[in-house]
């Protein structure tokens, strides 16, 4: 019995958190940036839902209008006019607002606040039209069945928090109570109206809260997955992309289509195996880190991707460049490492050899060919005496 009671309490507590918005605030506290993203997403979803609902409501209104006109009589002409006015407002006003909302949604630089306002105006107009229909139904002692139909659909259209849902439902209750008093409605009408209003508030608030909670938790999961992916693609010693990260970036370039010139710069540290034998692992890692920092400075405004390909081999993907700029860029890297004058054995300093691939123009079909060409150019630079740049069968070394 106590277990069932505790379960019941936990369910009530969870529902209360959803209805009061506490659940959403908890998620937002864990991810402060989610608030603006959530607002934008809600605006997009509400706009799409409102347009869909407006079209459906207009079709239903036209059907009701035809039925009223067919069955109109002298005794019900006043009520029919009221109902037709309500249906006209619902159909035409709703469709006009839906067109505005649709155009706003498809703008490249749509303002969230303005879009939200349009959505809210639509639901106010729709409610006013529905209330006129209710007034006509009450005047002939008929419960507002048509408004109940709309109200049932409005449970999930749109996604509003409890405060806004209250602003939509309070006029409905006020009109029901007023018209019920005027036309002598039975107690059953009051009970059903209150029950519908309460059900609308509860269900719509839960749907809104669930949507927000799922959106924020999904965003947090995506953020966590992205962080894991970034960690998995990073080299621990240098902080650069590893080989896997480089391949993923090149695949992304291939998938979207390379709109600019693209080339690969392949380099490694000369005789680094010997360096590892002479110095400790810590000093070797420091050497790699210093060389990477040097490359970062030179490549800061020149490249999109810098990666550690493996061991002491590095690859730089350069976009939007010319042949002269590419060779000059590679030579700048070589000279910058040389100027650092990191000590080696017998008074020597640390240097790098560089291989450059030819420029690929337009869309990139196969990055492996580009990398292989850069690697072959690196071998050429190694055979050409090291501390130089290899490109298209030639070796460059500026003084």
PDB file of N, CA and C in Angstrom, residues 238-337:
ATOM      1  N   UNK A 238      48.843  17.363 -29.166  1.00  0.00           N
ATOM      2  CA  UNK A 238      48.931  18.662 -29.837  1.00  0.00           C
ATOM      3  C   UNK A 238      47.624  19.458 -29.816  1.00  0.00           C
ATOM      4  N   UNK A 239      46.509  18.784 -29.560  1.00  0.00           N
ATOM      5  CA  UNK A 239      45.210  19.461 -29.593  1.00  0.00           C
ATOM      6  C   UNK A 239      44.664  19.640 -30.994  1.00  0.00           C
ATOM      7  N   UNK A 240      45.395  19.134 -32.003  1.00  0.00           N
ATOM      8  CA  UNK A 240      44.920  19.210 -33.384  1.00  0.00           C
ATOM      9  C   UNK A 240      43.976  18.051 -33.685  1.00  0.00           C
ATOM     10  N   UNK A 241      43.336  18.119 -34.847  1.00  0.00           N
ATOM     11  CA  UNK A 241      42.556  16.978 -35.305  1.00  0.00           C
ATOM     12  C   UNK A 241      43.473  15.790 -35.536  1.00  0.00           C
ATOM     13  N   UNK A 242      42.989  14.578 -35.258  1.00  0.00           N
ATOM     14  CA  UNK A 242      43.751  13.394 -35.614  1.00  0.00           C
ATOM     15  C   UNK A 242      43.363  12.948 -37.028  1.00  0.00           C
ATOM     16  N   UNK A 243      43.864  11.795 -37.454  1.00  0.00           N
ATOM     17  CA  UNK A 243      43.607  11.328 -38.817  1.00  0.00           C
ATOM     18  C   UNK A 243      42.115  11.109 -39.050  1.00  0.00           C
ATOM     19  N   UNK A 244      41.426  10.543 -38.054  1.00  0.00           N
ATOM     20  CA  UNK A 244      39.990  10.301 -38.173  1.00  0.00           C
ATOM     21  C   UNK A 244      39.231  11.609 -38.339  1.00  0.00           C
ATOM     22  N   UNK A 245      39.624  12.621 -37.540  1.00  0.00           N
ATOM     23  CA  UNK A 245      38.981  13.925 -37.639  1.00  0.00           C
ATOM     24  C   UNK A 245      39.192  14.567 -38.993  1.00  0.00           C
ATOM     25  N   UNK A 246      40.418  14.412 -39.542  1.00  0.00           N
ATOM     26  CA  UNK A 246      40.720  14.966 -40.864  1.00  0.00           C
ATOM     27  C   UNK A 246      39.850  14.316 -41.936  1.00  0.00           C
ATOM     28  N   UNK A 247      39.756  12.980 -41.896  1.00  0.00           N
ATOM     29  CA  UNK A 247      38.959  12.257 -42.889  1.00  0.00           C
ATOM     30  C   UNK A 247      37.494  12.676 -42.805  1.00  0.00           C
ATOM     31  N   UNK A 248      36.978  12.845 -41.578  1.00  0.00           N
ATOM     32  CA  UNK A 248      35.584  13.276 -41.405  1.00  0.00           C
ATOM     33  C   UNK A 248      35.346  14.660 -41.994  1.00  0.00           C
ATOM     34  N   UNK A 249      36.307  15.578 -41.779  1.00  0.00           N
ATOM     35  CA  UNK A 249      36.159  16.932 -42.330  1.00  0.00           C
ATOM     36  C   UNK A 249      36.200  16.909 -43.857  1.00  0.00           C
ATOM     37  N   UNK A 250      37.089  16.080 -44.411  1.00  0.00           N
ATOM     38  CA  UNK A 250      37.173  15.981 -45.864  1.00  0.00           C
ATOM     39  C   UNK A 250      35.904  15.359 -46.445  1.00  0.00           C
ATOM     40  N   UNK A 251      35.323  14.406 -45.729  1.00  0.00           N
ATOM     41  CA  UNK A 251      34.048  13.818 -46.172  1.00  0.00           C
ATOM     42  C   UNK A 251      32.941  14.860 -46.177  1.00  0.00           C
ATOM     43  N   UNK A 252      32.957  15.747 -45.157  1.00  0.00           N
ATOM     44  CA  UNK A 252      31.963  16.826 -45.095  1.00  0.00           C
ATOM     45  C   UNK A 252      32.118  17.767 -46.285  1.00  0.00           C
ATOM     46  N   UNK A 253      33.382  18.068 -46.640  1.00  0.00           N
ATOM     47  CA  UNK A 253      33.640  18.938 -47.794  1.00  0.00           C
ATOM     48  C   UNK A 253      33.141  18.278 -49.069  1.00  0.00           C
ATOM     49  N   UNK A 254      33.369  16.961 -49.190  1.00  0.00           N
ATOM     50  CA  UNK A 254      32.909  16.238 -50.372  1.00  0.00           C
ATOM     51  C   UNK A 254      31.391  16.215 -50.458  1.00  0.00           C
ATOM     52  N   UNK A 255      30.737  16.023 -49.304  1.00  0.00           N
ATOM     53  CA  UNK A 255      29.271  15.922 -49.283  1.00  0.00           C
ATOM     54  C   UNK A 255      28.597  17.236 -49.661  1.00  0.00           C
ATOM     55  N   UNK A 256      29.157  18.343 -49.182  1.00  0.00           N
ATOM     56  CA  UNK A 256      28.526  19.629 -49.493  1.00  0.00           C
ATOM     57  C   UNK A 256      29.037  20.216 -50.798  1.00  0.00           C
ATOM     58  N   UNK A 257      30.160  19.671 -51.307  1.00  0.00           N
ATOM     59  CA  UNK A 257      30.736  20.172 -52.548  1.00  0.00           C
ATOM     60  C   UNK A 257      31.684  21.319 -52.291  1.00  0.00           C
ATOM     61  N   UNK A 258      32.952  21.147 -52.635  1.00  0.00           N
ATOM     62  CA  UNK A 258      33.951  22.202 -52.402  1.00  0.00           C
ATOM     63  C   UNK A 258      33.758  23.307 -53.426  1.00  0.00           C
ATOM     64  N   UNK A 259      33.351  24.467 -52.979  1.00  0.00           N
ATOM     65  CA  UNK A 259      33.084  25.577 -53.892  1.00  0.00           C
ATOM     66  C   UNK A 259      34.347  26.376 -54.208  1.00  0.00           C
ATOM     67  N   UNK A 260      35.414  26.130 -53.464  1.00  0.00           N
ATOM     68  CA  UNK A 260      36.633  26.903 -53.638  1.00  0.00           C
ATOM     69  C   UNK A 260      37.784  25.979 -54.013  1.00  0.00           C
ATOM     70  N   UNK A 261      38.901  26.572 -54.414  1.00  0.00           N
ATOM     71  CA  UNK A 261      40.105  25.798 -54.663  1.00  0.00           C
ATOM     72  C   UNK A 261      40.561  25.144 -53.364  1.00  0.00           C
ATOM     73  N   UNK A 262      41.058  23.922 -53.477  1.00  0.00           N
ATOM     74  CA  UNK A 262      41.478  23.199 -52.289  1.00  0.00           C
ATOM     75  C   UNK A 262      42.746  22.415 -52.584  1.00  0.00           C
ATOM     76  N   UNK A 263      43.650  22.366 -51.610  1.00  0.00           N
ATOM     77  CA  UNK A 263      44.910  21.641 -51.758  1.00  0.00           C
ATOM     78  C   UNK A 263      45.362  21.136 -50.400  1.00  0.00           C
ATOM     79  N   UNK A 264      46.320  20.197 -50.400  1.00  0.00           N
ATOM     80  CA  UNK A 264      46.839  19.615 -49.155  1.00  0.00           C
ATOM     81  C   UNK A 264      48.316  19.951 -49.002  1.00  0.00           C
ATOM     82  N   UNK A 265      48.719  20.285 -47.773  1.00  0.00           N
ATOM     83  CA  UNK A 265      50.127  20.515 -47.417  1.00  0.00           C
ATOM     84  C   UNK A 265      50.502  19.432 -46.406  1.00  0.00           C
ATOM     85  N   UNK A 266      51.446  18.572 -46.788  1.00  0.00           N
ATOM     86  CA  UNK A 266      51.844  17.417 -45.979  1.00  0.00           C
ATOM     87  C   UNK A 266      53.261  17.663 -45.488  1.00  0.00           C
ATOM     88  N   UNK A 267      53.501  17.645 -44.160  1.00  0.00           N
ATOM     89  CA  UNK A 267      54.868  17.860 -43.671  1.00  0.00           C
ATOM     90  C   UNK A 267      55.158  17.001 -42.452  1.00  0.00           C
ATOM     91  N   UNK A 268      56.439  16.769 -42.219  1.00  0.00           N
ATOM     92  CA  UNK A 268      56.858  16.089 -40.995  1.00  0.00           C
ATOM     93  C   UNK A 268      58.176  16.670 -40.499  1.00  0.00           C
ATOM     94  N   UNK A 269      58.543  16.317 -39.269  1.00  0.00           N
ATOM     95  CA  UNK A 269      59.777  16.819 -38.658  1.00  0.00           C
ATOM     96  C   UNK A 269      60.949  15.958 -39.126  1.00  0.00           C
ATOM     97  N   UNK A 270      61.961  16.606 -39.596  1.00  0.00           N
ATOM     98  CA  UNK A 270      63.131  15.880 -40.123  1.00  0.00           C
ATOM     99  C   UNK A 270      63.830  15.080 -39.032  1.00  0.00           C
ATOM    100  N   UNK A 271      64.030  13.778 -39.345  1.00  0.00           N
ATOM    101  CA  UNK A 271      64.781  12.867 -38.468  1.00  0.00           C
ATOM    102  C   UNK A 271      64.223  12.855 -37.037  1.00  0.00           C
ATOM    103  N   UNK A 272      62.893  12.798 -36.937  1.00  0.00           N
ATOM    104  CA  UNK A 272      62.264  12.857 -35.614  1.00  0.00           C
ATOM    105  C   UNK A 272      62.483  11.570 -34.810  1.00  0.00           C
ATOM    106  N   UNK A 273      62.701  10.456 -35.502  1.00  0.00           N
ATOM    107  CA  UNK A 273      62.991   9.211 -34.773  1.00  0.00           C
ATOM    108  C   UNK A 273      64.284   9.354 -33.971  1.00  0.00           C
ATOM    109  N   UNK A 274      65.254   9.978 -34.607  1.00  0.00           N
ATOM    110  CA  UNK A 274      66.531  10.229 -33.912  1.00  0.00           C
ATOM    111  C   UNK A 274      66.309  11.155 -32.726  1.00  0.00           C
ATOM    112  N   UNK A 275      65.443  12.138 -32.907  1.00  0.00           N
ATOM    113  CA  UNK A 275      65.129  13.082 -31.831  1.00  0.00           C
ATOM    114  C   UNK A 275      64.530  12.331 -30.631  1.00  0.00           C
ATOM    115  N   UNK A 276      63.671  11.370 -30.908  1.00  0.00           N
ATOM    116  CA  UNK A 276      63.046  10.583 -29.838  1.00  0.00           C
ATOM    117  C   UNK A 276      64.065   9.747 -29.061  1.00  0.00           C
ATOM    118  N   UNK A 277      65.103   9.273 -29.763  1.00  0.00           N
ATOM    119  CA  UNK A 277      66.144   8.476 -29.094  1.00  0.00           C
ATOM    120  C   UNK A 277      66.997   9.349 -28.179  1.00  0.00           C
ATOM    121  N   UNK A 278      67.229  10.591 -28.596  1.00  0.00           N
ATOM    122  CA  UNK A 278      68.118  11.485 -27.834  1.00  0.00           C
ATOM    123  C   UNK A 278      67.395  12.084 -26.631  1.00  0.00           C
ATOM    124  N   UNK A 279      66.161  12.505 -26.838  1.00  0.00           N
ATOM    125  CA  UNK A 279      65.433  13.229 -25.801  1.00  0.00           C
ATOM    126  C   UNK A 279      64.347  12.357 -25.170  1.00  0.00           C
ATOM    127  N   UNK A 280      63.803  12.838 -24.052  1.00  0.00           N
ATOM    128  CA  UNK A 280      62.745  12.098 -23.344  1.00  0.00           C
ATOM    129  C   UNK A 280      61.416  12.266 -24.078  1.00  0.00           C
ATOM    130  N   UNK A 281      60.422  11.445 -23.665  1.00  0.00           N
ATOM    131  CA  UNK A 281      59.091  11.537 -24.273  1.00  0.00           C
ATOM    132  C   UNK A 281      58.461  12.907 -24.045  1.00  0.00           C
ATOM    133  N   UNK A 282      58.698  13.458 -22.869  1.00  0.00           N
ATOM    134  CA  UNK A 282      58.154  14.787 -22.546  1.00  0.00           C
ATOM    135  C   UNK A 282      58.729  15.845 -23.464  1.00  0.00           C
ATOM    136  N   UNK A 283      60.049  15.775 -23.695  1.00  0.00           N
ATOM    137  CA  UNK A 283      60.708  16.754 -24.579  1.00  0.00           C
ATOM    138  C   UNK A 283      60.271  16.562 -26.028  1.00  0.00           C
ATOM    139  N   UNK A 284      60.036  15.308 -26.429  1.00  0.00           N
ATOM    140  CA  UNK A 284      59.541  15.049 -27.792  1.00  0.00           C
ATOM    141  C   UNK A 284      58.148  15.625 -27.980  1.00  0.00           C
ATOM    142  N   UNK A 285      57.286  15.428 -26.974  1.00  0.00           N
ATOM    143  CA  UNK A 285      55.933  15.995 -27.036  1.00  0.00           C
ATOM    144  C   UNK A 285      55.976  17.519 -27.080  1.00  0.00           C
ATOM    145  N   UNK A 286      56.910  18.095 -26.324  1.00  0.00           N
ATOM    146  CA  UNK A 286      57.066  19.559 -26.308  1.00  0.00           C
ATOM    147  C   UNK A 286      57.520  20.069 -27.673  1.00  0.00           C
ATOM    148  N   UNK A 287      58.393  19.302 -28.327  1.00  0.00           N
ATOM    149  CA  UNK A 287      58.861  19.667 -29.664  1.00  0.00           C
ATOM    150  C   UNK A 287      57.684  19.677 -30.645  1.00  0.00           C
ATOM    151  N   UNK A 288      56.861  18.618 -30.585  1.00  0.00           N
ATOM    152  CA  UNK A 288      55.677  18.540 -31.456  1.00  0.00           C
ATOM    153  C   UNK A 288      54.735  19.708 -31.202  1.00  0.00           C
ATOM    154  N   UNK A 289      54.548  20.030 -29.922  1.00  0.00           N
ATOM    155  CA  UNK A 289      53.646  21.102 -29.549  1.00  0.00           C
ATOM    156  C   UNK A 289      54.149  22.453 -30.074  1.00  0.00           C
ATOM    157  N   UNK A 290      55.446  22.685 -29.963  1.00  0.00           N
ATOM    158  CA  UNK A 290      56.041  23.942 -30.454  1.00  0.00           C
ATOM    159  C   UNK A 290      55.918  24.076 -31.967  1.00  0.00           C
ATOM    160  N   UNK A 291      56.153  22.975 -32.677  1.00  0.00           N
ATOM    161  CA  UNK A 291      56.024  22.992 -34.131  1.00  0.00           C
ATOM    162  C   UNK A 291      54.567  23.275 -34.526  1.00  0.00           C
ATOM    163  N   UNK A 292      53.622  22.644 -33.813  1.00  0.00           N
ATOM    164  CA  UNK A 292      52.191  22.862 -34.084  1.00  0.00           C
ATOM    165  C   UNK A 292      51.784  24.309 -33.832  1.00  0.00           C
ATOM    166  N   UNK A 293      52.285  24.887 -32.760  1.00  0.00           N
ATOM    167  CA  UNK A 293      51.989  26.296 -32.461  1.00  0.00           C
ATOM    168  C   UNK A 293      52.503  27.197 -33.563  1.00  0.00           C
ATOM    169  N   UNK A 294      53.683  26.877 -34.041  1.00  0.00           N
ATOM    170  CA  UNK A 294      54.286  27.654 -35.122  1.00  0.00           C
ATOM    171  C   UNK A 294      53.408  27.583 -36.375  1.00  0.00           C
ATOM    172  N   UNK A 295      52.916  26.389 -36.677  1.00  0.00           N
ATOM    173  CA  UNK A 295      52.050  26.191 -37.842  1.00  0.00           C
ATOM    174  C   UNK A 295      50.731  26.937 -37.659  1.00  0.00           C
ATOM    175  N   UNK A 296      50.176  26.894 -36.450  1.00  0.00           N
ATOM    176  CA  UNK A 296      48.910  27.596 -36.174  1.00  0.00           C
ATOM    177  C   UNK A 296      49.030  29.084 -36.473  1.00  0.00           C
ATOM    178  N   UNK A 297      50.155  29.674 -36.083  1.00  0.00           N
ATOM    179  CA  UNK A 297      50.367  31.118 -36.281  1.00  0.00           C
ATOM    180  C   UNK A 297      50.406  31.443 -37.766  1.00  0.00           C
ATOM    181  N   UNK A 298      51.137  30.640 -38.535  1.00  0.00           N
ATOM    182  CA  UNK A 298      51.269  30.888 -39.974  1.00  0.00           C
ATOM    183  C   UNK A 298      49.944  30.622 -40.688  1.00  0.00           C
ATOM    184  N   UNK A 299      49.268  29.542 -40.288  1.00  0.00           N
ATOM    185  CA  UNK A 299      48.062  29.101 -40.987  1.00  0.00           C
ATOM    186  C   UNK A 299      46.787  29.732 -40.460  1.00  0.00           C
ATOM    187  N   UNK A 300      46.886  30.646 -39.531  1.00  0.00           N
ATOM    188  CA  UNK A 300      45.716  31.206 -38.841  1.00  0.00           C
ATOM    189  C   UNK A 300      44.633  31.689 -39.797  1.00  0.00           C
ATOM    190  N   UNK A 301      45.008  32.436 -40.831  1.00  0.00           N
ATOM    191  CA  UNK A 301      44.017  32.990 -41.745  1.00  0.00           C
ATOM    192  C   UNK A 301      44.057  32.316 -43.115  1.00  0.00           C
ATOM    193  N   UNK A 302      44.743  31.191 -43.197  1.00  0.00           N
ATOM    194  CA  UNK A 302      44.946  30.576 -44.494  1.00  0.00           C
ATOM    195  C   UNK A 302      44.243  29.242 -44.676  1.00  0.00           C
ATOM    196  N   UNK A 303      43.878  28.608 -43.590  1.00  0.00           N
ATOM    197  CA  UNK A 303      43.418  27.231 -43.708  1.00  0.00           C
ATOM    198  C   UNK A 303      42.170  26.956 -42.893  1.00  0.00           C
ATOM    199  N   UNK A 304      41.491  25.893 -43.260  1.00  0.00           N
ATOM    200  CA  UNK A 304      40.323  25.449 -42.509  1.00  0.00           C
ATOM    201  C   UNK A 304      40.660  24.275 -41.600  1.00  0.00           C
ATOM    202  N   UNK A 305      41.609  23.438 -42.014  1.00  0.00           N
ATOM    203  CA  UNK A 305      41.875  22.190 -41.299  1.00  0.00           C
ATOM    204  C   UNK A 305      43.378  22.000 -41.081  1.00  0.00           C
ATOM    205  N   UNK A 306      43.760  21.802 -39.811  1.00  0.00           N
ATOM    206  CA  UNK A 306      45.135  21.415 -39.464  1.00  0.00           C
ATOM    207  C   UNK A 306      45.028  20.122 -38.666  1.00  0.00           C
ATOM    208  N   UNK A 307      45.794  19.098 -39.044  1.00  0.00           N
ATOM    209  CA  UNK A 307      45.661  17.817 -38.350  1.00  0.00           C
ATOM    210  C   UNK A 307      47.005  17.117 -38.197  1.00  0.00           C
ATOM    211  N   UNK A 308      47.055  16.288 -37.156  1.00  0.00           N
ATOM    212  CA  UNK A 308      48.201  15.392 -36.987  1.00  0.00           C
ATOM    213  C   UNK A 308      47.833  14.068 -37.628  1.00  0.00           C
ATOM    214  N   UNK A 309      48.490  13.745 -38.720  1.00  0.00           N
ATOM    215  CA  UNK A 309      48.134  12.587 -39.519  1.00  0.00           C
ATOM    216  C   UNK A 309      48.610  11.286 -38.882  1.00  0.00           C
ATOM    217  N   UNK A 310      49.704  11.378 -38.124  1.00  0.00           N
ATOM    218  CA  UNK A 310      50.253  10.191 -37.458  1.00  0.00           C
ATOM    219  C   UNK A 310      51.725  10.388 -37.147  1.00  0.00           C
ATOM    220  N   UNK A 311      52.143  10.050 -35.915  1.00  0.00           N
ATOM    221  CA  UNK A 311      53.550  10.234 -35.538  1.00  0.00           C
ATOM    222  C   UNK A 311      53.950  11.687 -35.622  1.00  0.00           C
ATOM    223  N   UNK A 312      54.934  11.977 -36.482  1.00  0.00           N
ATOM    224  CA  UNK A 312      55.370  13.366 -36.671  1.00  0.00           C
ATOM    225  C   UNK A 312      54.879  13.931 -38.005  1.00  0.00           C
ATOM    226  N   UNK A 313      53.890  13.299 -38.602  1.00  0.00           N
ATOM    227  CA  UNK A 313      53.337  13.756 -39.878  1.00  0.00           C
ATOM    228  C   UNK A 313      52.098  14.609 -39.657  1.00  0.00           C
ATOM    229  N   UNK A 314      52.033  15.701 -40.379  1.00  0.00           N
ATOM    230  CA  UNK A 314      50.914  16.642 -40.248  1.00  0.00           C
ATOM    231  C   UNK A 314      50.364  16.974 -41.631  1.00  0.00           C
ATOM    232  N   UNK A 315      49.067  17.248 -41.674  1.00  0.00           N
ATOM    233  CA  UNK A 315      48.407  17.629 -42.929  1.00  0.00           C
ATOM    234  C   UNK A 315      47.621  18.912 -42.710  1.00  0.00           C
ATOM    235  N   UNK A 316      47.758  19.829 -43.649  1.00  0.00           N
ATOM    236  CA  UNK A 316      46.984  21.072 -43.626  1.00  0.00           C
ATOM    237  C   UNK A 316      46.169  21.139 -44.912  1.00  0.00           C
ATOM    238  N   UNK A 317      44.868  21.334 -44.782  1.00  0.00           N
ATOM    239  CA  UNK A 317      43.994  21.502 -45.948  1.00  0.00           C
ATOM    240  C   UNK A 317      43.763  22.991 -46.148  1.00  0.00           C
ATOM    241  N   UNK A 318      44.188  23.486 -47.302  1.00  0.00           N
ATOM    242  CA  UNK A 318      44.099  24.920 -47.610  1.00  0.00           C
ATOM    243  C   UNK A 318      43.020  25.138 -48.662  1.00  0.00           C
ATOM    244  N   UNK A 319      42.151  26.108 -48.429  1.00  0.00           N
ATOM    245  CA  UNK A 319      41.093  26.425 -49.394  1.00  0.00           C
ATOM    246  C   UNK A 319      41.251  27.847 -49.914  1.00  0.00           C
ATOM    247  N   UNK A 320      40.663  28.063 -51.100  1.00  0.00           N
ATOM    248  CA  UNK A 320      40.625  29.395 -51.707  1.00  0.00           C
ATOM    249  C   UNK A 320      42.027  29.984 -51.842  1.00  0.00           C
ATOM    250  N   UNK A 321      42.851  29.307 -52.624  1.00  0.00           N
ATOM    251  CA  UNK A 321      44.239  29.738 -52.770  1.00  0.00           C
ATOM    252  C   UNK A 321      44.679  29.612 -54.225  1.00  0.00           C
ATOM    253  N   UNK A 322      45.804  30.225 -54.536  1.00  0.00           N
ATOM    254  CA  UNK A 322      46.414  30.094 -55.853  1.00  0.00           C
ATOM    255  C   UNK A 322      47.706  29.299 -55.719  1.00  0.00           C
ATOM    256  N   UNK A 323      48.295  28.932 -56.843  1.00  0.00           N
ATOM    257  CA  UNK A 323      49.529  28.137 -56.816  1.00  0.00           C
ATOM    258  C   UNK A 323      50.659  28.906 -56.126  1.00  0.00           C
ATOM    259  N   UNK A 324      50.790  30.188 -56.437  1.00  0.00           N
ATOM    260  CA  UNK A 324      51.848  30.999 -55.821  1.00  0.00           C
ATOM    261  C   UNK A 324      51.627  31.105 -54.304  1.00  0.00           C
ATOM    262  N   UNK A 325      50.394  31.401 -53.893  1.00  0.00           N
ATOM    263  CA  UNK A 325      50.083  31.521 -52.468  1.00  0.00           C
ATOM    264  C   UNK A 325      50.324  30.215 -51.729  1.00  0.00           C
ATOM    265  N   UNK A 326      50.029  29.102 -52.386  1.00  0.00           N
ATOM    266  CA  UNK A 326      50.198  27.784 -51.774  1.00  0.00           C
ATOM    267  C   UNK A 326      51.674  27.502 -51.494  1.00  0.00           C
ATOM    268  N   UNK A 327      52.540  27.740 -52.480  1.00  0.00           N
ATOM    269  CA  UNK A 327      53.988  27.521 -52.297  1.00  0.00           C
ATOM    270  C   UNK A 327      54.544  28.484 -51.244  1.00  0.00           C
ATOM    271  N   UNK A 328      54.081  29.733 -51.313  1.00  0.00           N
ATOM    272  CA  UNK A 328      54.548  30.727 -50.339  1.00  0.00           C
ATOM    273  C   UNK A 328      54.129  30.339 -48.924  1.00  0.00           C
ATOM    274  N   UNK A 329      52.897  29.841 -48.788  1.00  0.00           N
ATOM    275  CA  UNK A 329      52.384  29.403 -47.489  1.00  0.00           C
ATOM    276  C   UNK A 329      53.228  28.258 -46.926  1.00  0.00           C
ATOM    277  N   UNK A 330      53.524  27.257 -47.772  1.00  0.00           N
ATOM    278  CA  UNK A 330      54.347  26.125 -47.340  1.00  0.00           C
ATOM    279  C   UNK A 330      55.748  26.580 -46.947  1.00  0.00           C
ATOM    280  N   UNK A 331      56.297  27.509 -47.710  1.00  0.00           N
ATOM    281  CA  UNK A 331      57.642  28.021 -47.407  1.00  0.00           C
ATOM    282  C   UNK A 331      57.650  28.819 -46.110  1.00  0.00           C
ATOM    283  N   UNK A 332      56.564  29.534 -45.832  1.00  0.00           N
ATOM    284  CA  UNK A 332      56.447  30.273 -44.574  1.00  0.00           C
ATOM    285  C   UNK A 332      56.455  29.329 -43.375  1.00  0.00           C
ATOM    286  N   UNK A 333      55.805  28.190 -43.507  1.00  0.00           N
ATOM    287  CA  UNK A 333      55.816  27.187 -42.431  1.00  0.00           C
ATOM    288  C   UNK A 333      57.235  26.683 -42.210  1.00  0.00           C
ATOM    289  N   UNK A 334      57.913  26.330 -43.300  1.00  0.00           N
ATOM    290  CA  UNK A 334      59.282  25.819 -43.185  1.00  0.00           C
ATOM    291  C   UNK A 334      60.208  26.828 -42.512  1.00  0.00           C
ATOM    292  N   UNK A 335      60.133  28.091 -42.942  1.00  0.00           N
ATOM    293  CA  UNK A 335      61.017  29.121 -42.403  1.00  0.00           C
ATOM    294  C   UNK A 335      60.679  29.437 -40.939  1.00  0.00           C
ATOM    295  N   UNK A 336      59.390  29.398 -40.588  1.00  0.00           N
ATOM    296  CA  UNK A 336      58.982  29.693 -39.209  1.00  0.00           C
ATOM    297  C   UNK A 336      59.519  28.647 -38.240  1.00  0.00           C
ATOM    298  N   UNK A 337      59.441  27.376 -38.632  1.00  0.00           N
ATOM    299  CA  UNK A 337      59.995  26.307 -37.785  1.00  0.00           C
ATOM    300  C   UNK A 337      61.501  26.458 -37.673  1.00  0.00           C
TER     301      UNK A 337
END
